[in-house]
Amino acid sequence: MLINKGWKLKNFKVGEKNDLEIASPKTLDRFWMSAEVPGDVHSTLIEHKIIEDPFYGHNDQKCQWVEEQVWWYRTTFNYKDLVEDGERIKLIFEGLDTFADVYLNGLKIGSTDNMFISHSFDVTNDILKGKNTLAVKFDPVSEHTVHNIEMWGNYGKERPWARKAQMNFGWDWGPRLLTAGIWKEVKLKKIKKAVIDNVYAKTLYISDDEAEINVDIKIDNFSKCKDLEIKLSFIGDENNYEIEEKLTKDTESFKLKVENPKLWWTNDLGAPYLYELKIEIFAENQKLDSYQKDFGIRIVEIEQKNEEGEDVFTFVLNGVKLFAKGANWIPVHNLFASVEDSRYKSLVKLAKEANMNMLRVWGGGIYEKDIFYKECTKNGILVWQDFMFSCAVYPDYNKNFMKNVENEIKSVVKRLRNETCLAIWCGNNENHWIHEKKYTMGEVDYRFYGEKIYNELMPELLSELDPDRLYWPSSPYGGNDHNDPNVGDQHNWQVWHGLIEPRKFGEEVKEDFSVEGVSFKNFKKDKANFVSEFGMHASANKYTLNNNIPDGKYYWGSDEMDYRNKDVHHEKGILLMEGYTGKPNTIDQYLNFSMLTQAVGLQYGIEHYRRRRPKTSGTLFWQLNDSWPGTSWSVIDYYLLPKASYYYAKKFYHPLLLSINYDEGKDIELWITNDLNEMIKDHIVLEILDFSGNIIYEERFKLEIDKLDSKLIKKFKENKVLKNKAGSEVVIRISSVTELTPDKLYYIRENKNLEFPECNLEFEVDKLNNTIEINSDKHARFVKLEIPQEGVVFSDNYFDLIAGKTKKVKIKNLGEEKIKIDKLSVSSINSINEK
């Protein structure tokens, strides 16, 4: 029984009212505001127009008072069932954010202090037949956190003490909005005799014609029933397996041998086939409880030493060494409690369409909702799962805090370990790395608080609860410096943050805030095994900015534009653009230059890493999505409008990659990289064209490339292939004759030094089929299609168009709203007019 109707909400000052008075069934709450559950306080206040949209302008500053109040939720529900012998009634809160007291019919039945886990209360003896009153009080976070000003923790000293989403306190890509509320479902569950406590299912081995599955089941036989029976079903398209047995103990283990198994693969290696695992328990032919889960037969391992004995960090799926292609995932909204599942489905689907096979759930957000893992599993995307500890020291000396964390880890691991997509557990985000640097630089003089969590508690619990999945203490981690490119995973923040890497333990931390220091050209210096964070800013789309910046403030350099950027050092983005596009002078230039620089920069780095296969075996750039409409490292903005870099990602993450490796003054190299598990034969064409579409040089290649390989096809001398043309006047096009992979265009000079002619864009719109055909008389740089509407996605956008060529683009809307195709505009950096 869901308890999701009739909820009311009201705030009080700390200490203003007696708790028992407010929780009493006799309290009149008729004039309290209505509230959605699941939901949160901020969303309720927005709905009732008590606060303005905190994402608009500086409105987040207007609602800081919310976090200082005590918030009460109340509702009533009718319970009609009789409670018989051997039955219990559980009141279950799937998520309470965060410091809450729960009252049933005026009685305080418990308190909670962790938003990441569910909370269950036995109310068998306290529930009434008929009307019941349920009340939940949420205290301000500040009332329950210890402020220790001596310990470092970005974005607030109280943050490390609160087991809630750390990004609520603000981050360098989002505002401080300290949420509170009943953020997941509330339900009553009647249980009789026994229930399934938890299930642990895993693939033990896979051969060509057989797989073995182990299923551990723990039963809570609270009534000590002696006639329990269990039925286990494993269901696929062709073969169904069933086991029926009497239960003689509370923990049972079953092994299934599946003939000719269909395996679960990432989307680049095959189909993510799923079986259905179903478990039921009975007593006297009456079903007592059941468990149901999609299950993919797969084995994920992480190779840390290759055949030559070298340090690597390679994910191996069903025996196949894959290159992890993906991004970091942050919460999909600052007010994530009120977000619909469709937002998750859209973002995961967009990741798949950009050829991603892995997402990293970053450690400053939340253990994601079930829908996220379900969609990743369905779409063939592995998940790197951080535990929720990020950029701080955590009080591992405090007994109560450690008990809370222990309960959290147990609960989270049991909840997520059966997710087929889950590939790795990671203890925290950057805590090891940052503390060592601060200690070296004399900024802190105390031990690494939190190490007992990551180095003792987590591995101990995981060895018991999920021993076959790799636990990695932190990201980054490994080697002589936690960010050592030669061991483990690495965060490359030389690009953007200007960190001078590599360094070793105890060495001075150095930064270079200059055009050269933050340039994406520094990616080429990196020889990392696995890069789990790196990236650079780009503006949100024009529609997104226009909807969240007050009238008269939408211009380059306005205080409102600056407010969209939560990074401390705004000059880094200017330096990055200065090196590639030149500094922007107008808002339109900023949108174009920042997006182009991010897109080309990510392409430059990722193609470098992919060419290094197999030594480098993964890139998870920072970041896929946004939680609010700001300037950030995301490639998809808050309104689910992809930036230029998303469309570039569809090409630079394509399983079959054609790429040009070039630095001015050196040879032009043509490469092919094959992430597919099969040999590829193809004919490749390399052309060099001027900006009028004339071919200056052309060469065709017949090639074969082994599966999971990368190789140089040929080197070209610049002066020989350009003939009499300057490098600033040409573009290189490489293409597959059989169209196995998209065409790619490359320039051999920085964008600011390219000599584009003015071009005239023409286009025709097919409203019936939502398609556009575009052509240009001259080479068109960065052709941008815009429709002022949320969730509009093009088959391609922010592309370059060869003179005289026509390109057809399809349009879709992620929602059900009709596309406003009449409002389409088409432009490019060098077009005469926007149309």
mmCIF file of C-alpha atoms in Angstrom, residues 77-305:
data_model
loop_
_atom_site.group_PDB
_atom_site.id
_atom_site.type_symbol
_atom_site.label_atom_id
_atom_site.label_comp_id
_atom_site.label_asym_id
_atom_site.label_seq_id
_atom_site.Cartn_x
_atom_site.Cartn_y
_atom_site.Cartn_z
ATOM 1 C CA PHE A 77 -4.556 7.050 5.698
ATOM 2 C CA ASN A 78 -7.125 4.364 6.330
ATOM 3 C CA TYR A 79 -6.039 0.848 7.173
ATOM 4 C CA LYS A 80 -8.768 -1.763 6.907
ATOM 5 C CA ASP A 81 -6.965 -5.111 6.976
ATOM 6 C CA LEU A 82 -7.031 -7.341 10.018
ATOM 7 C CA VAL A 83 -3.665 -8.283 11.504
ATOM 8 C CA GLU A 84 -3.634 -12.006 12.144
ATOM 9 C CA ASP A 85 -1.235 -14.148 14.118
ATOM 10 C CA GLY A 86 2.110 -14.485 12.376
ATOM 11 C CA GLU A 87 1.678 -11.210 10.479
ATOM 12 C CA ARG A 88 3.568 -7.964 10.798
ATOM 13 C CA ILE A 89 3.017 -4.508 9.373
ATOM 14 C CA LYS A 90 6.048 -2.592 8.118
ATOM 15 C CA LEU A 91 6.040 1.148 7.455
ATOM 16 C CA ILE A 92 8.773 1.730 4.886
ATOM 17 C CA PHE A 93 10.282 5.039 3.816
ATOM 18 C CA GLU A 94 12.463 4.428 0.759
ATOM 19 C CA GLY A 95 14.160 7.796 1.247
ATOM 20 C CA LEU A 96 14.048 10.557 3.863
ATOM 21 C CA ASP A 97 16.190 13.657 3.307
ATOM 22 C CA THR A 98 17.805 13.741 5.859
ATOM 23 C CA PHE A 99 17.481 14.354 9.630
ATOM 24 C CA ALA A 100 13.942 13.163 10.295
ATOM 25 C CA ASP A 101 11.690 12.099 13.171
ATOM 26 C CA VAL A 102 8.765 9.832 12.278
ATOM 27 C CA TYR A 103 5.467 9.842 14.197
ATOM 28 C CA LEU A 104 2.525 7.466 13.823
ATOM 29 C CA ASN A 105 -0.683 8.469 15.575
ATOM 30 C CA GLY A 106 1.262 10.897 17.738
ATOM 31 C CA LEU A 107 3.894 8.344 18.794
ATOM 32 C CA LYS A 108 7.513 8.877 17.810
ATOM 33 C CA ILE A 109 8.515 5.581 16.235
ATOM 34 C CA GLY A 110 12.032 6.472 15.147
ATOM 35 C CA SER A 111 14.583 8.912 13.770
ATOM 36 C CA THR A 112 16.761 8.862 10.635
ATOM 37 C CA ASP A 113 20.008 10.529 9.625
ATOM 38 C CA ASN A 114 20.850 9.150 6.186
ATOM 39 C CA MET A 115 19.067 10.027 2.951
ATOM 40 C CA PHE A 116 20.814 7.305 0.939
ATOM 41 C CA ILE A 117 19.083 4.284 2.483
ATOM 42 C CA SER A 118 15.557 3.092 3.178
ATOM 43 C CA HIS A 119 14.108 3.078 6.689
ATOM 44 C CA SER A 120 11.657 0.444 7.941
ATOM 45 C CA PHE A 121 9.525 0.544 11.101
ATOM 46 C CA ASP A 122 7.530 -2.291 12.609
ATOM 47 C CA VAL A 123 4.129 -0.723 13.316
ATOM 48 C CA THR A 124 2.193 -3.945 13.927
ATOM 49 C CA ASN A 125 1.119 -2.903 17.403
ATOM 50 C CA ASP A 126 0.710 0.802 16.692
ATOM 51 C CA ILE A 127 -1.332 0.950 13.508
ATOM 52 C CA LEU A 128 -5.052 1.495 13.975
ATOM 53 C CA LYS A 129 -7.902 -0.062 12.089
ATOM 54 C CA GLY A 130 -9.398 2.915 10.303
ATOM 55 C CA LYS A 131 -7.838 6.364 10.288
ATOM 56 C CA ASN A 132 -4.124 6.792 11.031
ATOM 57 C CA THR A 133 -2.036 9.964 11.189
ATOM 58 C CA LEU A 134 1.523 9.951 9.894
ATOM 59 C CA ALA A 135 3.850 12.891 10.523
ATOM 60 C CA VAL A 136 7.502 13.432 9.617
ATOM 61 C CA LYS A 137 9.644 16.255 10.973
ATOM 62 C CA PHE A 138 12.777 17.407 9.113
ATOM 63 C CA ASP A 139 15.335 19.378 11.064
ATOM 64 C CA PRO A 140 17.770 21.854 9.506
ATOM 65 C CA VAL A 141 21.026 20.132 8.605
ATOM 66 C CA SER A 142 22.882 22.673 10.733
ATOM 67 C CA GLU A 143 21.171 21.308 13.862
ATOM 68 C CA HIS A 144 22.838 17.915 13.432
ATOM 69 C CA THR A 145 26.259 18.558 11.937
ATOM 70 C CA VAL A 146 29.506 19.272 13.724
ATOM 71 C CA HIS A 147 31.402 22.286 12.429
ATOM 72 C CA ASN A 148 35.130 21.682 12.649
ATOM 73 C CA ILE A 149 36.825 24.650 11.025
ATOM 74 C CA GLU A 150 40.214 22.953 11.102
ATOM 75 C CA MET A 151 39.263 20.286 8.566
ATOM 76 C CA TRP A 152 39.144 20.860 4.862
ATOM 77 C CA GLY A 153 35.981 20.269 2.912
ATOM 78 C CA ASN A 154 35.000 22.267 -0.129
ATOM 79 C CA TYR A 155 31.568 23.951 -0.120
ATOM 80 C CA GLY A 156 30.903 24.003 3.618
ATOM 81 C CA LYS A 157 32.369 22.635 6.831
ATOM 82 C CA GLU A 158 29.078 20.976 7.799
ATOM 83 C CA ARG A 159 28.919 18.949 4.582
ATOM 84 C CA PRO A 160 31.089 15.936 5.559
ATOM 85 C CA TRP A 161 28.924 15.230 8.610
ATOM 86 C CA ALA A 162 25.658 14.963 6.664
ATOM 87 C CA ARG A 163 24.934 11.709 4.864
ATOM 88 C CA LYS A 164 23.044 13.450 2.129
ATOM 89 C CA ALA A 165 23.869 14.515 -1.432
ATOM 90 C CA GLN A 166 27.075 16.497 -1.089
ATOM 91 C CA MET A 167 26.282 18.652 -4.121
ATOM 92 C CA ASN A 168 23.319 20.082 -2.156
ATOM 93 C CA PHE A 169 25.855 22.347 -0.446
ATOM 94 C CA GLY A 170 26.921 23.816 -3.801
ATOM 95 C CA TRP A 171 29.642 22.747 -6.251
ATOM 96 C CA ASP A 172 31.653 24.297 -9.051
ATOM 97 C CA TRP A 173 28.828 23.547 -11.490
ATOM 98 C CA GLY A 174 25.714 24.179 -9.382
ATOM 99 C CA PRO A 175 24.145 26.324 -6.633
ATOM 100 C CA ARG A 176 23.663 25.624 -2.946
ATOM 101 C CA LEU A 177 20.131 24.264 -2.486
ATOM 102 C CA LEU A 178 19.950 22.256 0.720
ATOM 103 C CA THR A 179 17.002 19.958 0.069
ATOM 104 C CA ALA A 180 14.702 18.305 2.596
ATOM 105 C CA GLY A 181 11.696 16.040 2.249
ATOM 106 C CA ILE A 182 10.253 12.597 1.624
ATOM 107 C CA TRP A 183 12.216 12.019 -1.550
ATOM 108 C CA LYS A 184 11.202 8.424 -2.307
ATOM 109 C CA GLU A 185 8.100 6.272 -1.862
ATOM 110 C CA VAL A 186 6.323 5.601 1.429
ATOM 111 C CA LYS A 187 4.472 2.319 1.782
ATOM 112 C CA LEU A 188 2.866 -0.081 4.201
ATOM 113 C CA LYS A 189 3.704 -3.716 3.706
ATOM 114 C CA LYS A 190 1.964 -6.581 5.449
ATOM 115 C CA ILE A 191 4.239 -9.579 5.811
ATOM 116 C CA LYS A 192 3.238 -13.031 6.943
ATOM 117 C CA LYS A 193 5.437 -15.724 8.476
ATOM 118 C CA ALA A 194 8.542 -14.981 6.358
ATOM 119 C CA VAL A 195 9.942 -12.607 3.742
ATOM 120 C CA ILE A 196 12.887 -12.505 1.369
ATOM 121 C CA ASP A 197 15.497 -10.382 3.141
ATOM 122 C CA ASN A 198 17.964 -10.101 0.248
ATOM 123 C CA VAL A 199 19.227 -11.869 -2.863
ATOM 124 C CA TYR A 200 22.721 -12.058 -4.323
ATOM 125 C CA ALA A 201 22.967 -13.434 -7.868
ATOM 126 C CA LYS A 202 26.128 -13.657 -9.934
ATOM 127 C CA THR A 203 27.654 -15.420 -12.911
ATOM 128 C CA LEU A 204 30.356 -17.875 -11.808
ATOM 129 C CA TYR A 205 31.745 -18.858 -15.189
ATOM 130 C CA ILE A 206 30.988 -18.769 -18.899
ATOM 131 C CA SER A 207 32.052 -21.211 -21.600
ATOM 132 C CA ASP A 208 31.031 -21.503 -25.229
ATOM 133 C CA ASP A 209 28.056 -23.701 -24.447
ATOM 134 C CA GLU A 210 27.322 -23.214 -20.762
ATOM 135 C CA ALA A 211 27.173 -20.672 -17.958
ATOM 136 C CA GLU A 212 26.827 -21.249 -14.251
ATOM 137 C CA ILE A 213 24.771 -18.853 -12.115
ATOM 138 C CA ASN A 214 24.872 -18.759 -8.325
ATOM 139 C CA VAL A 215 21.947 -17.333 -6.361
ATOM 140 C CA ASP A 216 22.210 -16.746 -2.608
ATOM 141 C CA ILE A 217 18.935 -16.074 -0.838
ATOM 142 C CA LYS A 218 18.488 -14.901 2.720
ATOM 143 C CA ILE A 219 15.065 -15.339 4.351
ATOM 144 C CA ASP A 220 13.745 -13.482 7.366
ATOM 145 C CA ASN A 221 11.718 -16.277 8.945
ATOM 146 C CA PHE A 222 10.432 -14.120 11.760
ATOM 147 C CA SER A 223 7.650 -16.555 12.704
ATOM 148 C CA LYS A 224 10.015 -19.588 12.790
ATOM 149 C CA CYS A 225 7.773 -21.291 10.237
ATOM 150 C CA LYS A 226 8.883 -24.868 9.498
ATOM 151 C CA ASP A 227 7.016 -25.512 6.264
ATOM 152 C CA LEU A 228 8.556 -22.903 3.952
ATOM 153 C CA GLU A 229 9.097 -23.712 0.285
ATOM 154 C CA ILE A 230 10.986 -21.791 -2.355
ATOM 155 C CA LYS A 231 10.603 -21.595 -6.115
ATOM 156 C CA LEU A 232 13.387 -20.133 -8.241
ATOM 157 C CA SER A 233 12.795 -19.402 -11.930
ATOM 158 C CA PHE A 234 15.351 -18.297 -14.511
ATOM 159 C CA ILE A 235 13.560 -17.364 -17.712
ATOM 160 C CA GLY A 236 14.907 -16.619 -21.191
ATOM 161 C CA ASP A 237 13.587 -16.701 -24.733
ATOM 162 C CA GLU A 238 14.374 -20.357 -25.276
ATOM 163 C CA ASN A 239 15.230 -22.058 -21.982
ATOM 164 C CA ASN A 240 13.444 -21.775 -18.658
ATOM 165 C CA TYR A 241 14.968 -23.178 -15.491
ATOM 166 C CA GLU A 242 13.074 -23.883 -12.291
ATOM 167 C CA ILE A 243 14.080 -25.113 -8.857
ATOM 168 C CA GLU A 244 11.567 -25.958 -6.124
ATOM 169 C CA GLU A 245 12.737 -26.965 -2.666
ATOM 170 C CA LYS A 246 11.781 -26.919 0.971
ATOM 171 C CA LEU A 247 13.652 -24.339 3.017
ATOM 172 C CA THR A 248 15.512 -25.801 5.956
ATOM 173 C CA LYS A 249 17.560 -22.756 6.951
ATOM 174 C CA ASP A 250 17.410 -18.994 6.601
ATOM 175 C CA THR A 251 20.175 -18.790 3.986
ATOM 176 C CA GLU A 252 20.108 -20.927 0.848
ATOM 177 C CA SER A 253 22.411 -21.098 -2.147
ATOM 178 C CA PHE A 254 21.418 -22.401 -5.577
ATOM 179 C CA LYS A 255 23.447 -23.073 -8.695
ATOM 180 C CA LEU A 256 22.004 -23.022 -12.200
ATOM 181 C CA LYS A 257 23.715 -24.355 -15.311
ATOM 182 C CA VAL A 258 22.407 -22.475 -18.349
ATOM 183 C CA GLU A 259 22.957 -24.159 -21.690
ATOM 184 C CA ASN A 260 23.944 -22.100 -24.729
ATOM 185 C CA PRO A 261 23.651 -18.870 -22.771
ATOM 186 C CA LYS A 262 22.971 -15.543 -24.394
ATOM 187 C CA LEU A 263 25.427 -13.094 -22.878
ATOM 188 C CA TRP A 264 24.997 -9.509 -21.812
ATOM 189 C CA TRP A 265 27.292 -7.171 -23.756
ATOM 190 C CA THR A 266 27.937 -3.466 -23.858
ATOM 191 C CA ASN A 267 26.241 -1.872 -26.837
ATOM 192 C CA ASP A 268 29.471 -1.721 -28.882
ATOM 193 C CA LEU A 269 30.261 -5.406 -28.468
ATOM 194 C CA GLY A 270 26.837 -7.001 -28.847
ATOM 195 C CA ALA A 271 23.319 -7.155 -27.478
ATOM 196 C CA PRO A 272 22.632 -6.608 -23.755
ATOM 197 C CA TYR A 273 20.558 -9.763 -23.444
ATOM 198 C CA LEU A 274 18.589 -10.142 -20.220
ATOM 199 C CA TYR A 275 17.039 -13.101 -18.477
ATOM 200 C CA GLU A 276 14.410 -12.833 -15.753
ATOM 201 C CA LEU A 277 15.298 -14.056 -12.287
ATOM 202 C CA LYS A 278 12.241 -14.744 -10.124
ATOM 203 C CA ILE A 279 12.128 -16.061 -6.557
ATOM 204 C CA GLU A 280 8.979 -16.910 -4.593
ATOM 205 C CA ILE A 281 8.497 -18.330 -1.108
ATOM 206 C CA PHE A 282 5.411 -20.235 0.027
ATOM 207 C CA ALA A 283 3.877 -21.733 3.122
ATOM 208 C CA GLU A 284 0.987 -24.161 2.773
ATOM 209 C CA ASN A 285 0.667 -23.208 -0.929
ATOM 210 C CA GLN A 286 0.226 -19.539 -0.008
ATOM 211 C CA LYS A 287 2.694 -17.122 -1.557
ATOM 212 C CA LEU A 288 4.373 -15.080 1.158
ATOM 213 C CA ASP A 289 6.837 -12.965 -0.794
ATOM 214 C CA SER A 290 8.562 -12.658 -4.160
ATOM 215 C CA TYR A 291 11.614 -11.087 -5.815
ATOM 216 C CA GLN A 292 12.014 -10.310 -9.504
ATOM 217 C CA LYS A 293 15.002 -8.900 -11.398
ATOM 218 C CA ASP A 294 16.382 -8.693 -14.918
ATOM 219 C CA PHE A 295 19.673 -10.553 -15.009
ATOM 220 C CA GLY A 296 22.403 -10.454 -17.606
ATOM 221 C CA ILE A 297 24.877 -13.312 -17.852
ATOM 222 C CA ARG A 298 28.260 -11.617 -17.902
ATOM 223 C CA ILE A 299 31.591 -11.514 -16.104
ATOM 224 C CA VAL A 300 33.355 -8.180 -15.608
ATOM 225 C CA GLU A 301 36.983 -8.186 -14.562
ATOM 226 C CA ILE A 302 39.596 -5.436 -14.399
ATOM 227 C CA GLU A 303 43.050 -6.334 -15.653
ATOM 228 C CA GLN A 304 45.785 -4.469 -13.794
ATOM 229 C CA LYS A 305 48.791 -6.276 -15.313
#
